[in-house]
Amino acid sequence: MINAIALLLGCQLIGEIIVRLVGLPVPGPVVGAALLCAGLLVRRRVSPTLDTTARTILSNLSLLFVPAAVGVVEHRELFLTHGFALVAALVVSTVMALAAAALAFRWVAGE
Amino acid sequence: MNEALPLWVYLSEEPLTWLTVTVIAYAIADRLAAAVGRHPAANPVVVSAVLVIGLLQVTGTPFRTYFEGAQFVHFMLGPATVALAVPLVQNRVLVRRSFKPILAALLAGSVTAVTCAILIGWALGLPSDVLASLAPKSVTTPIAMGIASALGGIPALTAVLVILTGIIGAIAVTPLMNVMGMKDMRARGFAAGVAAHGIGTARAFQVDPVAGAFAGVGMALNGALTALLVPLAFLLFSAF
């Protein structure tokens, strides 16, 4: 558990360092994920503790978005003027994007 | 009351209180979601946020005070993003075999999200700074805010639109895929990650591990593609 947490945090930290040194336009954790991915592919196995830790975190991923979702109320004034247009654009574009991605996947996968 | 008041003053300012409130609200929301068979409408992010917002309103607690406690949960988004590498590696054979459909779905989903959002927003009369804030809303918050500010958008508005997109996508994905007769968990998960970033990915992990792994791939790839695509779309759009 501790080893797995140290590994996750370590990858994130190295990711943040690389982003700052190279000036990459992506967030540090994304680079950290790429590093962990490369490392695990080289070692060709995922340790049981890393598997359990990742599984625990990812099965409760929703929890981590709660503070940001609560923060939406802070900016409700941004919706006073353009509320309808924004909500319409969000709902339609998100549903269309979901459908387009899934249809393209099925079409190319040839089912 | 005379004794309770100083205690409340202490508690309401204490990060521990709001951290505990966040975790308990989620525990309640998660139990509720489990009780209704993970029905998409009982989205744990929405239910938890509504519970917390209600408590903040009732107690008159400012968001800044709340976030001093909640930031510890918020911080975990970083290590969680790194942890997405684990299911990706575990499903590497399936992911590698799905290389072509992944590219097609990425392109279709990403282009549709950006162009639909800009066109609808433009047709409904949104000004250009709001359009710039809207265009990158399907990708994870730090990338989206970076794109928006580079194009003259309002990063705070983008942060809100990103969260709302994630919630809309997480709620819509299951009924939409069922209506479309989409049974392939790879396609369902990947679409959720492309269109609704981390919140869509969280939903995918609740439904199926393969869907979760593919959602993580979709989220990461769309972050990269949108960073290229949105400035391009804006160049084209302003040329007309």
PDB file of N, CA and C in Angstrom, chain A residues 9 11-12 27 29 33 36-37 41 51 54 57-58 60-75 78-79 82 85 89-90 92-106 108 111, chain B residues 26 45 48 53 63 70 73 76-82 85 87-88 90 92 101 104-105 108-109 112-113 116-117 120 124 126-127 137 143 157 160 163-165 169 176-177 180-182 184 186-187 191 198-199 202:
ATOM      1  N   LEU A   9       2.767   8.858  -6.213  1.00  0.00           N
ATOM      2  CA  LEU A   9       3.181  10.238  -5.932  1.00  0.00           C
ATOM      3  C   LEU A   9       4.517  10.551  -6.620  1.00  0.00           C
ATOM      4  N   CYS A  11       5.759   9.237  -9.376  1.00  0.00           N
ATOM      5  CA  CYS A  11       5.549   9.431 -10.814  1.00  0.00           C
ATOM      6  C   CYS A  11       4.957  10.814 -11.085  1.00  0.00           C
ATOM      7  N   GLN A  12       4.003  11.216 -10.229  1.00  0.00           N
ATOM      8  CA  GLN A  12       3.399  12.539 -10.412  1.00  0.00           C
ATOM      9  C   GLN A  12       4.450  13.642 -10.243  1.00  0.00           C
ATOM     10  N   PRO A  27      -0.693  18.569 -18.175  1.00  0.00           N
ATOM     11  CA  PRO A  27      -0.535  18.545 -16.715  1.00  0.00           C
ATOM     12  C   PRO A  27       0.482  17.483 -16.271  1.00  0.00           C
ATOM     13  N   PRO A  29       0.441  15.236 -13.820  1.00  0.00           N
ATOM     14  CA  PRO A  29      -0.046  13.873 -13.579  1.00  0.00           C
ATOM     15  C   PRO A  29      -0.192  13.044 -14.855  1.00  0.00           C
ATOM     16  N   ALA A  33       1.489   9.566 -15.455  1.00  0.00           N
ATOM     17  CA  ALA A  33       0.792   8.346 -15.884  1.00  0.00           C
ATOM     18  C   ALA A  33       1.542   7.692 -17.040  1.00  0.00           C
ATOM     19  N   LEU A  36       4.572   5.933 -15.561  1.00  0.00           N
ATOM     20  CA  LEU A  36       4.204   4.689 -14.868  1.00  0.00           C
ATOM     21  C   LEU A  36       3.858   3.607 -15.890  1.00  0.00           C
ATOM     22  N   CYS A  37       3.148   4.030 -16.929  1.00  0.00           N
ATOM     23  CA  CYS A  37       2.763   3.110 -17.990  1.00  0.00           C
ATOM     24  C   CYS A  37       4.011   2.497 -18.625  1.00  0.00           C
ATOM     25  N   LEU A  41       5.200  -1.432 -18.432  1.00  0.00           N
ATOM     26  CA  LEU A  41       5.352  -2.195 -19.673  1.00  0.00           C
ATOM     27  C   LEU A  41       6.735  -2.840 -19.732  1.00  0.00           C
ATOM     28  N   ASP A  51      -1.950  -2.982  -7.878  1.00  0.00           N
ATOM     29  CA  ASP A  51      -3.252  -3.309  -8.463  1.00  0.00           C
ATOM     30  C   ASP A  51      -4.378  -2.940  -7.493  1.00  0.00           C
ATOM     31  N   ALA A  54      -4.556   1.008  -6.935  1.00  0.00           N
ATOM     32  CA  ALA A  54      -5.126   1.692  -8.107  1.00  0.00           C
ATOM     33  C   ALA A  54      -6.619   1.406  -8.213  1.00  0.00           C
ATOM     34  N   ILE A  57      -8.539   3.458  -5.573  1.00  0.00           N
ATOM     35  CA  ILE A  57      -8.635   4.881  -5.929  1.00  0.00           C
ATOM     36  C   ILE A  57      -9.613   5.066  -7.088  1.00  0.00           C
ATOM     37  N   LEU A  58      -9.466   4.249  -8.142  1.00  0.00           N
ATOM     38  CA  LEU A  58     -10.254   4.469  -9.358  1.00  0.00           C
ATOM     39  C   LEU A  58     -11.723   4.091  -9.183  1.00  0.00           C
ATOM     40  N   ASN A  60     -13.348   4.800  -6.639  1.00  0.00           N
ATOM     41  CA  ASN A  60     -13.950   5.938  -5.934  1.00  0.00           C
ATOM     42  C   ASN A  60     -13.542   7.275  -6.563  1.00  0.00           C
ATOM     43  N   LEU A  61     -13.296   7.225  -7.870  1.00  0.00           N
ATOM     44  CA  LEU A  61     -12.857   8.427  -8.584  1.00  0.00           C
ATOM     45  C   LEU A  61     -13.866   9.575  -8.447  1.00  0.00           C
ATOM     46  N   SER A  62     -15.155   9.219  -8.356  1.00  0.00           N
ATOM     47  CA  SER A  62     -16.194  10.258  -8.245  1.00  0.00           C
ATOM     48  C   SER A  62     -15.981  11.157  -7.035  1.00  0.00           C
ATOM     49  N   LEU A  63     -15.512  10.564  -5.928  1.00  0.00           N
ATOM     50  CA  LEU A  63     -15.287  11.344  -4.698  1.00  0.00           C
ATOM     51  C   LEU A  63     -14.370  12.539  -4.974  1.00  0.00           C
ATOM     52  N   LEU A  64     -13.348  12.315  -5.808  1.00  0.00           N
ATOM     53  CA  LEU A  64     -12.322  13.333  -6.013  1.00  0.00           C
ATOM     54  C   LEU A  64     -12.849  14.548  -6.783  1.00  0.00           C
ATOM     55  N   PHE A  65     -14.004  14.393  -7.464  1.00  0.00           N
ATOM     56  CA  PHE A  65     -14.576  15.513  -8.216  1.00  0.00           C
ATOM     57  C   PHE A  65     -15.589  16.313  -7.394  1.00  0.00           C
ATOM     58  N   VAL A  66     -15.884  15.845  -6.171  1.00  0.00           N
ATOM     59  CA  VAL A  66     -16.900  16.525  -5.359  1.00  0.00           C
ATOM     60  C   VAL A  66     -16.505  17.973  -5.024  1.00  0.00           C
ATOM     61  N   PRO A  67     -15.262  18.238  -4.541  1.00  0.00           N
ATOM     62  CA  PRO A  67     -14.927  19.645  -4.237  1.00  0.00           C
ATOM     63  C   PRO A  67     -15.081  20.572  -5.447  1.00  0.00           C
ATOM     64  N   ALA A  68     -14.645  20.114  -6.630  1.00  0.00           N
ATOM     65  CA  ALA A  68     -14.780  20.945  -7.837  1.00  0.00           C
ATOM     66  C   ALA A  68     -16.253  21.147  -8.192  1.00  0.00           C
ATOM     67  N   ALA A  69     -17.071  20.105  -8.009  1.00  0.00           N
ATOM     68  CA  ALA A  69     -18.498  20.224  -8.322  1.00  0.00           C
ATOM     69  C   ALA A  69     -19.187  21.189  -7.360  1.00  0.00           C
ATOM     70  N   VAL A  70     -18.775  21.167  -6.086  1.00  0.00           N
ATOM     71  CA  VAL A  70     -19.325  22.128  -5.114  1.00  0.00           C
ATOM     72  C   VAL A  70     -18.945  23.547  -5.547  1.00  0.00           C
ATOM     73  N   GLY A  71     -17.761  23.697  -6.122  1.00  0.00           N
ATOM     74  CA  GLY A  71     -17.268  25.001  -6.561  1.00  0.00           C
ATOM     75  C   GLY A  71     -18.072  25.610  -7.687  1.00  0.00           C
ATOM     76  N   VAL A  72     -18.845  24.786  -8.413  1.00  0.00           N
ATOM     77  CA  VAL A  72     -19.661  25.301  -9.514  1.00  0.00           C
ATOM     78  C   VAL A  72     -20.619  26.379  -9.010  1.00  0.00           C
ATOM     79  N   VAL A  73     -21.162  26.188  -7.803  1.00  0.00           N
ATOM     80  CA  VAL A  73     -22.119  27.146  -7.237  1.00  0.00           C
ATOM     81  C   VAL A  73     -21.474  28.523  -7.030  1.00  0.00           C
ATOM     82  N   GLU A  74     -20.164  28.508  -6.763  1.00  0.00           N
ATOM     83  CA  GLU A  74     -19.424  29.752  -6.576  1.00  0.00           C
ATOM     84  C   GLU A  74     -19.532  30.668  -7.800  1.00  0.00           C
ATOM     85  N   HIS A  75     -19.678  30.045  -8.970  1.00  0.00           N
ATOM     86  CA  HIS A  75     -19.634  30.814 -10.220  1.00  0.00           C
ATOM     87  C   HIS A  75     -20.998  30.897 -10.876  1.00  0.00           C
ATOM     88  N   LEU A  78     -21.953  33.478 -13.495  1.00  0.00           N
ATOM     89  CA  LEU A  78     -21.514  33.355 -14.888  1.00  0.00           C
ATOM     90  C   LEU A  78     -22.649  32.846 -15.776  1.00  0.00           C
ATOM     91  N   PHE A  79     -23.678  32.242 -15.132  1.00  0.00           N
ATOM     92  CA  PHE A  79     -24.781  31.674 -15.906  1.00  0.00           C
ATOM     93  C   PHE A  79     -25.968  32.623 -16.028  1.00  0.00           C
ATOM     94  N   HIS A  82     -25.804  34.123 -19.846  1.00  0.00           N
ATOM     95  CA  HIS A  82     -25.788  33.202 -20.989  1.00  0.00           C
ATOM     96  C   HIS A  82     -26.216  31.794 -20.610  1.00  0.00           C
ATOM     97  N   ALA A  85     -28.000  29.407 -23.329  1.00  0.00           N
ATOM     98  CA  ALA A  85     -27.113  29.069 -24.452  1.00  0.00           C
ATOM     99  C   ALA A  85     -26.022  28.101 -23.990  1.00  0.00           C
ATOM    100  N   ALA A  89     -25.668  24.295 -25.333  1.00  0.00           N
ATOM    101  CA  ALA A  89     -24.437  23.898 -26.021  1.00  0.00           C
ATOM    102  C   ALA A  89     -23.784  22.702 -25.324  1.00  0.00           C
ATOM    103  N   LEU A  90     -23.785  22.719 -23.986  1.00  0.00           N
ATOM    104  CA  LEU A  90     -23.161  21.621 -23.241  1.00  0.00           C
ATOM    105  C   LEU A  90     -23.897  20.308 -23.455  1.00  0.00           C
ATOM    106  N   VAL A  92     -26.192  19.337 -25.794  1.00  0.00           N
ATOM    107  CA  VAL A  92     -26.217  18.815 -27.163  1.00  0.00           C
ATOM    108  C   VAL A  92     -24.829  18.339 -27.584  1.00  0.00           C
ATOM    109  N   SER A  93     -23.793  19.146 -27.343  1.00  0.00           N
ATOM    110  CA  SER A  93     -22.456  18.761 -27.823  1.00  0.00           C
ATOM    111  C   SER A  93     -21.940  17.520 -27.100  1.00  0.00           C
ATOM    112  N   THR A  94     -22.278  17.362 -25.816  1.00  0.00           N
ATOM    113  CA  THR A  94     -21.793  16.190 -25.079  1.00  0.00           C
ATOM    114  C   THR A  94     -22.483  14.918 -25.558  1.00  0.00           C
ATOM    115  N   VAL A  95     -23.806  14.990 -25.750  1.00  0.00           N
ATOM    116  CA  VAL A  95     -24.540  13.813 -26.235  1.00  0.00           C
ATOM    117  C   VAL A  95     -24.076  13.443 -27.647  1.00  0.00           C
ATOM    118  N   MET A  96     -23.895  14.466 -28.522  1.00  0.00           N
ATOM    119  CA  MET A  96     -23.424  14.211 -29.889  1.00  0.00           C
ATOM    120  C   MET A  96     -22.023  13.600 -29.878  1.00  0.00           C
ATOM    121  N   ALA A  97     -21.156  14.101 -29.006  1.00  0.00           N
ATOM    122  CA  ALA A  97     -19.784  13.589 -28.952  1.00  0.00           C
ATOM    123  C   ALA A  97     -19.758  12.138 -28.474  1.00  0.00           C
ATOM    124  N   LEU A  98     -20.588  11.819 -27.471  1.00  0.00           N
ATOM    125  CA  LEU A  98     -20.687  10.437 -26.986  1.00  0.00           C
ATOM    126  C   LEU A  98     -21.113   9.520 -28.134  1.00  0.00           C
ATOM    127  N   ALA A  99     -22.170   9.933 -28.845  1.00  0.00           N
ATOM    128  CA  ALA A  99     -22.709   9.108 -29.925  1.00  0.00           C
ATOM    129  C   ALA A  99     -21.691   8.973 -31.058  1.00  0.00           C
ATOM    130  N   ALA A 100     -21.052  10.083 -31.438  1.00  0.00           N
ATOM    131  CA  ALA A 100     -20.100  10.058 -32.553  1.00  0.00           C
ATOM    132  C   ALA A 100     -18.915   9.143 -32.233  1.00  0.00           C
ATOM    133  N   ALA A 101     -18.392   9.251 -31.010  1.00  0.00           N
ATOM    134  CA  ALA A 101     -17.232   8.440 -30.629  1.00  0.00           C
ATOM    135  C   ALA A 101     -17.602   6.956 -30.641  1.00  0.00           C
ATOM    136  N   ALA A 102     -18.748   6.604 -30.047  1.00  0.00           N
ATOM    137  CA  ALA A 102     -19.138   5.202 -29.966  1.00  0.00           C
ATOM    138  C   ALA A 102     -19.441   4.626 -31.350  1.00  0.00           C
ATOM    139  N   LEU A 103     -20.126   5.427 -32.204  1.00  0.00           N
ATOM    140  CA  LEU A 103     -20.452   4.953 -33.559  1.00  0.00           C
ATOM    141  C   LEU A 103     -19.186   4.746 -34.384  1.00  0.00           C
ATOM    142  N   ALA A 104     -18.237   5.689 -34.291  1.00  0.00           N
ATOM    143  CA  ALA A 104     -16.980   5.566 -35.037  1.00  0.00           C
ATOM    144  C   ALA A 104     -16.211   4.331 -34.568  1.00  0.00           C
ATOM    145  N   PHE A 105     -16.217   4.092 -33.252  1.00  0.00           N
ATOM    146  CA  PHE A 105     -15.529   2.919 -32.694  1.00  0.00           C
ATOM    147  C   PHE A 105     -16.142   1.650 -33.276  1.00  0.00           C
ATOM    148  N   ARG A 106     -17.476   1.552 -33.235  1.00  0.00           N
ATOM    149  CA  ARG A 106     -18.148   0.334 -33.699  1.00  0.00           C
ATOM    150  C   ARG A 106     -17.952   0.132 -35.199  1.00  0.00           C
ATOM    151  N   VAL A 108     -15.428   1.180 -37.179  1.00  0.00           N
ATOM    152  CA  VAL A 108     -14.072   0.752 -37.542  1.00  0.00           C
ATOM    153  C   VAL A 108     -13.767  -0.637 -36.967  1.00  0.00           C
ATOM    154  N   GLU A 111     -18.262  -4.203 -36.498  1.00  0.00           N
ATOM    155  CA  GLU A 111     -19.289  -5.080 -35.906  1.00  0.00           C
ATOM    156  C   GLU A 111     -20.646  -4.792 -36.523  1.00  0.00           C
TER     157      GLU A 111
ATOM    158  N   TYR B  26     -20.108  11.771   0.262  1.00  0.00           N
ATOM    159  CA  TYR B  26     -19.838  10.803  -0.801  1.00  0.00           C
ATOM    160  C   TYR B  26     -20.265   9.395  -0.378  1.00  0.00           C
ATOM    161  N   VAL B  45     -21.344  12.133  -7.892  1.00  0.00           N
ATOM    162  CA  VAL B  45     -20.771  13.491  -7.857  1.00  0.00           C
ATOM    163  C   VAL B  45     -21.876  14.507  -7.593  1.00  0.00           C
ATOM    164  N   SER B  48     -23.487  14.011  -3.935  1.00  0.00           N
ATOM    165  CA  SER B  48     -22.578  14.509  -2.895  1.00  0.00           C
ATOM    166  C   SER B  48     -22.515  16.030  -2.914  1.00  0.00           C
ATOM    167  N   ILE B  53     -23.435  21.366  -0.782  1.00  0.00           N
ATOM    168  CA  ILE B  53     -23.891  22.734  -1.074  1.00  0.00           C
ATOM    169  C   ILE B  53     -25.016  23.120  -0.109  1.00  0.00           C
ATOM    170  N   PHE B  63     -17.252  29.208   0.311  1.00  0.00           N
ATOM    171  CA  PHE B  63     -16.596  28.118  -0.413  1.00  0.00           C
ATOM    172  C   PHE B  63     -15.117  28.018  -0.033  1.00  0.00           C
ATOM    173  N   ALA B  70     -11.617  20.484   1.854  1.00  0.00           N
ATOM    174  CA  ALA B  70     -11.868  19.616   0.703  1.00  0.00           C
ATOM    175  C   ALA B  70     -10.651  19.490  -0.205  1.00  0.00           C
ATOM    176  N   VAL B  73      -9.003  16.094  -0.631  1.00  0.00           N
ATOM    177  CA  VAL B  73      -9.658  15.177  -1.568  1.00  0.00           C
ATOM    178  C   VAL B  73      -9.330  15.595  -3.001  1.00  0.00           C
ATOM    179  N   MET B  76      -6.066  14.539  -4.499  1.00  0.00           N
ATOM    180  CA  MET B  76      -5.911  13.138  -4.902  1.00  0.00           C
ATOM    181  C   MET B  76      -6.178  12.917  -6.390  1.00  0.00           C
ATOM    182  N   LEU B  77      -6.735  13.934  -7.089  1.00  0.00           N
ATOM    183  CA  LEU B  77      -6.944  13.812  -8.537  1.00  0.00           C
ATOM    184  C   LEU B  77      -5.622  13.548  -9.264  1.00  0.00           C
ATOM    185  N   GLY B  78      -4.524  14.109  -8.742  1.00  0.00           N
ATOM    186  CA  GLY B  78      -3.206  13.906  -9.364  1.00  0.00           C
ATOM    187  C   GLY B  78      -2.778  12.445  -9.319  1.00  0.00           C
ATOM    188  N   PRO B  79      -2.604  11.876  -8.113  1.00  0.00           N
ATOM    189  CA  PRO B  79      -2.248  10.454  -8.031  1.00  0.00           C
ATOM    190  C   PRO B  79      -3.259   9.540  -8.722  1.00  0.00           C
ATOM    191  N   ALA B  80      -4.549   9.915  -8.711  1.00  0.00           N
ATOM    192  CA  ALA B  80      -5.564   9.088  -9.385  1.00  0.00           C
ATOM    193  C   ALA B  80      -5.322   9.067 -10.891  1.00  0.00           C
ATOM    194  N   THR B  81      -4.912  10.220 -11.446  1.00  0.00           N
ATOM    195  CA  THR B  81      -4.597  10.282 -12.876  1.00  0.00           C
ATOM    196  C   THR B  81      -3.420   9.358 -13.194  1.00  0.00           C
ATOM    197  N   VAL B  82      -2.401   9.383 -12.319  1.00  0.00           N
ATOM    198  CA  VAL B  82      -1.257   8.485 -12.504  1.00  0.00           C
ATOM    199  C   VAL B  82      -1.732   7.030 -12.448  1.00  0.00           C
ATOM    200  N   ALA B  85      -2.744   4.541 -15.308  1.00  0.00           N
ATOM    201  CA  ALA B  85      -1.780   3.726 -16.065  1.00  0.00           C
ATOM    202  C   ALA B  85      -1.954   2.247 -15.759  1.00  0.00           C
ATOM    203  N   PRO B  87      -4.831   0.171 -15.009  1.00  0.00           N
ATOM    204  CA  PRO B  87      -5.770  -0.571 -15.866  1.00  0.00           C
ATOM    205  C   PRO B  87      -5.384  -0.535 -17.340  1.00  0.00           C
ATOM    206  N   LEU B  88      -4.725   0.547 -17.758  1.00  0.00           N
ATOM    207  CA  LEU B  88      -4.292   0.640 -19.159  1.00  0.00           C
ATOM    208  C   LEU B  88      -3.292  -0.478 -19.467  1.00  0.00           C
ATOM    209  N   GLN B  90      -2.861  -3.243 -17.728  1.00  0.00           N
ATOM    210  CA  GLN B  90      -3.515  -4.541 -17.552  1.00  0.00           C
ATOM    211  C   GLN B  90      -4.356  -4.921 -18.771  1.00  0.00           C
ATOM    212  N   ARG B  92      -3.561  -3.929 -21.896  1.00  0.00           N
ATOM    213  CA  ARG B  92      -2.756  -3.462 -23.031  1.00  0.00           C
ATOM    214  C   ARG B  92      -3.011  -4.254 -24.312  1.00  0.00           C
ATOM    215  N   PRO B 101      -9.978   1.424 -34.163  1.00  0.00           N
ATOM    216  CA  PRO B 101     -11.234   2.011 -33.648  1.00  0.00           C
ATOM    217  C   PRO B 101     -10.997   3.131 -32.634  1.00  0.00           C
ATOM    218  N   ALA B 104     -10.240   6.300 -34.626  1.00  0.00           N
ATOM    219  CA  ALA B 104     -11.455   6.790 -35.287  1.00  0.00           C
ATOM    220  C   ALA B 104     -12.393   7.445 -34.279  1.00  0.00           C
ATOM    221  N   ALA B 105     -12.602   6.775 -33.143  1.00  0.00           N
ATOM    222  CA  ALA B 105     -13.520   7.293 -32.129  1.00  0.00           C
ATOM    223  C   ALA B 105     -12.981   8.578 -31.508  1.00  0.00           C
ATOM    224  N   ALA B 108     -13.558  11.366 -34.143  1.00  0.00           N
ATOM    225  CA  ALA B 108     -14.989  11.677 -34.276  1.00  0.00           C
ATOM    226  C   ALA B 108     -15.514  12.385 -33.022  1.00  0.00           C
ATOM    227  N   GLY B 109     -15.197  11.848 -31.851  1.00  0.00           N
ATOM    228  CA  GLY B 109     -15.706  12.413 -30.604  1.00  0.00           C
ATOM    229  C   GLY B 109     -15.151  13.798 -30.332  1.00  0.00           C
ATOM    230  N   THR B 112     -16.479  16.391 -32.931  1.00  0.00           N
ATOM    231  CA  THR B 112     -17.906  16.642 -32.692  1.00  0.00           C
ATOM    232  C   THR B 112     -18.097  17.526 -31.459  1.00  0.00           C
ATOM    233  N   ALA B 113     -17.386  17.210 -30.371  1.00  0.00           N
ATOM    234  CA  ALA B 113     -17.552  17.979 -29.129  1.00  0.00           C
ATOM    235  C   ALA B 113     -17.210  19.447 -29.352  1.00  0.00           C
ATOM    236  N   CYS B 116     -19.600  21.152 -32.317  1.00  0.00           N
ATOM    237  CA  CYS B 116     -20.980  21.307 -31.844  1.00  0.00           C
ATOM    238  C   CYS B 116     -21.074  22.421 -30.817  1.00  0.00           C
ATOM    239  N   ALA B 117     -20.160  22.417 -29.865  1.00  0.00           N
ATOM    240  CA  ALA B 117     -20.207  23.421 -28.795  1.00  0.00           C
ATOM    241  C   ALA B 117     -20.056  24.826 -29.375  1.00  0.00           C
ATOM    242  N   ILE B 120     -23.276  25.731 -31.733  1.00  0.00           N
ATOM    243  CA  ILE B 120     -24.511  25.994 -30.975  1.00  0.00           C
ATOM    244  C   ILE B 120     -24.366  27.285 -30.177  1.00  0.00           C
ATOM    245  N   LEU B 124     -26.539  30.705 -30.746  1.00  0.00           N
ATOM    246  CA  LEU B 124     -27.361  31.262 -29.671  1.00  0.00           C
ATOM    247  C   LEU B 124     -26.797  32.590 -29.168  1.00  0.00           C
ATOM    248  N   LEU B 126     -23.566  33.620 -28.225  1.00  0.00           N
ATOM    249  CA  LEU B 126     -22.543  33.795 -27.184  1.00  0.00           C
ATOM    250  C   LEU B 126     -21.392  34.653 -27.718  1.00  0.00           C
ATOM    251  N   PRO B 127     -20.869  35.576 -26.893  1.00  0.00           N
ATOM    252  CA  PRO B 127     -19.722  36.382 -27.326  1.00  0.00           C
ATOM    253  C   PRO B 127     -18.454  35.528 -27.426  1.00  0.00           C
ATOM    254  N   LYS B 137     -14.303  22.288 -23.387  1.00  0.00           N
ATOM    255  CA  LYS B 137     -14.952  21.800 -22.160  1.00  0.00           C
ATOM    256  C   LYS B 137     -14.965  20.290 -21.981  1.00  0.00           C
ATOM    257  N   ILE B 143      -5.966  21.147 -18.567  1.00  0.00           N
ATOM    258  CA  ILE B 143      -5.732  21.325 -20.011  1.00  0.00           C
ATOM    259  C   ILE B 143      -6.740  22.318 -20.570  1.00  0.00           C
ATOM    260  N   LEU B 157     -14.749  30.271 -15.934  1.00  0.00           N
ATOM    261  CA  LEU B 157     -15.955  29.769 -16.604  1.00  0.00           C
ATOM    262  C   LEU B 157     -15.686  28.387 -17.200  1.00  0.00           C
ATOM    263  N   VAL B 160     -15.955  25.596 -14.673  1.00  0.00           N
ATOM    264  CA  VAL B 160     -17.355  25.245 -14.389  1.00  0.00           C
ATOM    265  C   VAL B 160     -17.953  24.417 -15.526  1.00  0.00           C
ATOM    266  N   ILE B 163     -16.756  20.775 -15.516  1.00  0.00           N
ATOM    267  CA  ILE B 163     -17.437  19.946 -14.510  1.00  0.00           C
ATOM    268  C   ILE B 163     -18.854  19.591 -14.982  1.00  0.00           C
ATOM    269  N   LEU B 164     -19.581  20.595 -15.509  1.00  0.00           N
ATOM    270  CA  LEU B 164     -20.951  20.335 -15.965  1.00  0.00           C
ATOM    271  C   LEU B 164     -20.973  19.348 -17.131  1.00  0.00           C
ATOM    272  N   THR B 165     -19.996  19.480 -18.044  1.00  0.00           N
ATOM    273  CA  THR B 165     -19.897  18.530 -19.161  1.00  0.00           C
ATOM    274  C   THR B 165     -19.695  17.112 -18.636  1.00  0.00           C
ATOM    275  N   GLY B 169     -22.296  14.127 -19.293  1.00  0.00           N
ATOM    276  CA  GLY B 169     -21.837  12.922 -19.983  1.00  0.00           C
ATOM    277  C   GLY B 169     -22.005  11.674 -19.133  1.00  0.00           C
ATOM    278  N   LEU B 176     -27.997   6.556 -23.333  1.00  0.00           N
ATOM    279  CA  LEU B 176     -27.728   6.804 -24.752  1.00  0.00           C
ATOM    280  C   LEU B 176     -27.170   5.546 -25.429  1.00  0.00           C
ATOM    281  N   MET B 177     -26.191   4.910 -24.787  1.00  0.00           N
ATOM    282  CA  MET B 177     -25.575   3.716 -25.377  1.00  0.00           C
ATOM    283  C   MET B 177     -26.588   2.571 -25.462  1.00  0.00           C
ATOM    284  N   MET B 180     -28.762   3.213 -28.411  1.00  0.00           N
ATOM    285  CA  MET B 180     -28.030   2.968 -29.656  1.00  0.00           C
ATOM    286  C   MET B 180     -27.701   1.485 -29.851  1.00  0.00           C
ATOM    287  N   GLY B 181     -28.028   0.661 -28.869  1.00  0.00           N
ATOM    288  CA  GLY B 181     -27.710  -0.767 -28.974  1.00  0.00           C
ATOM    289  C   GLY B 181     -26.211  -1.033 -28.938  1.00  0.00           C
ATOM    290  N   MET B 182     -25.470  -0.162 -28.245  1.00  0.00           N
ATOM    291  CA  MET B 182     -24.010  -0.261 -28.180  1.00  0.00           C
ATOM    292  C   MET B 182     -23.639  -1.214 -27.035  1.00  0.00           C
ATOM    293  N   ASP B 184     -20.599  -3.062 -26.925  1.00  0.00           N
ATOM    294  CA  ASP B 184     -19.151  -3.148 -26.767  1.00  0.00           C
ATOM    295  C   ASP B 184     -18.682  -2.209 -25.650  1.00  0.00           C
ATOM    296  N   ARG B 186     -15.771  -1.521 -24.744  1.00  0.00           N
ATOM    297  CA  ARG B 186     -14.634  -0.688 -25.157  1.00  0.00           C
ATOM    298  C   ARG B 186     -15.167   0.627 -25.734  1.00  0.00           C
ATOM    299  N   ALA B 187     -16.168   0.521 -26.623  1.00  0.00           N
ATOM    300  CA  ALA B 187     -16.737   1.710 -27.277  1.00  0.00           C
ATOM    301  C   ALA B 187     -17.454   2.599 -26.262  1.00  0.00           C
ATOM    302  N   ALA B 191     -15.991   6.329 -25.380  1.00  0.00           N
ATOM    303  CA  ALA B 191     -16.829   7.500 -25.644  1.00  0.00           C
ATOM    304  C   ALA B 191     -16.986   8.350 -24.379  1.00  0.00           C
ATOM    305  N   GLY B 198     -12.759  12.980 -16.802  1.00  0.00           N
ATOM    306  CA  GLY B 198     -12.632  12.191 -15.583  1.00  0.00           C
ATOM    307  C   GLY B 198     -13.949  11.769 -14.949  1.00  0.00           C
ATOM    308  N   ILE B 199     -14.970  12.615 -15.049  1.00  0.00           N
ATOM    309  CA  ILE B 199     -16.256  12.260 -14.433  1.00  0.00           C
ATOM    310  C   ILE B 199     -16.914  11.151 -15.246  1.00  0.00           C
ATOM    311  N   ALA B 202     -14.989   8.070 -14.292  1.00  0.00           N
ATOM    312  CA  ALA B 202     -15.448   7.569 -12.992  1.00  0.00           C
ATOM    313  C   ALA B 202     -16.711   6.730 -13.163  1.00  0.00           C
TER     314      ALA B 202
END
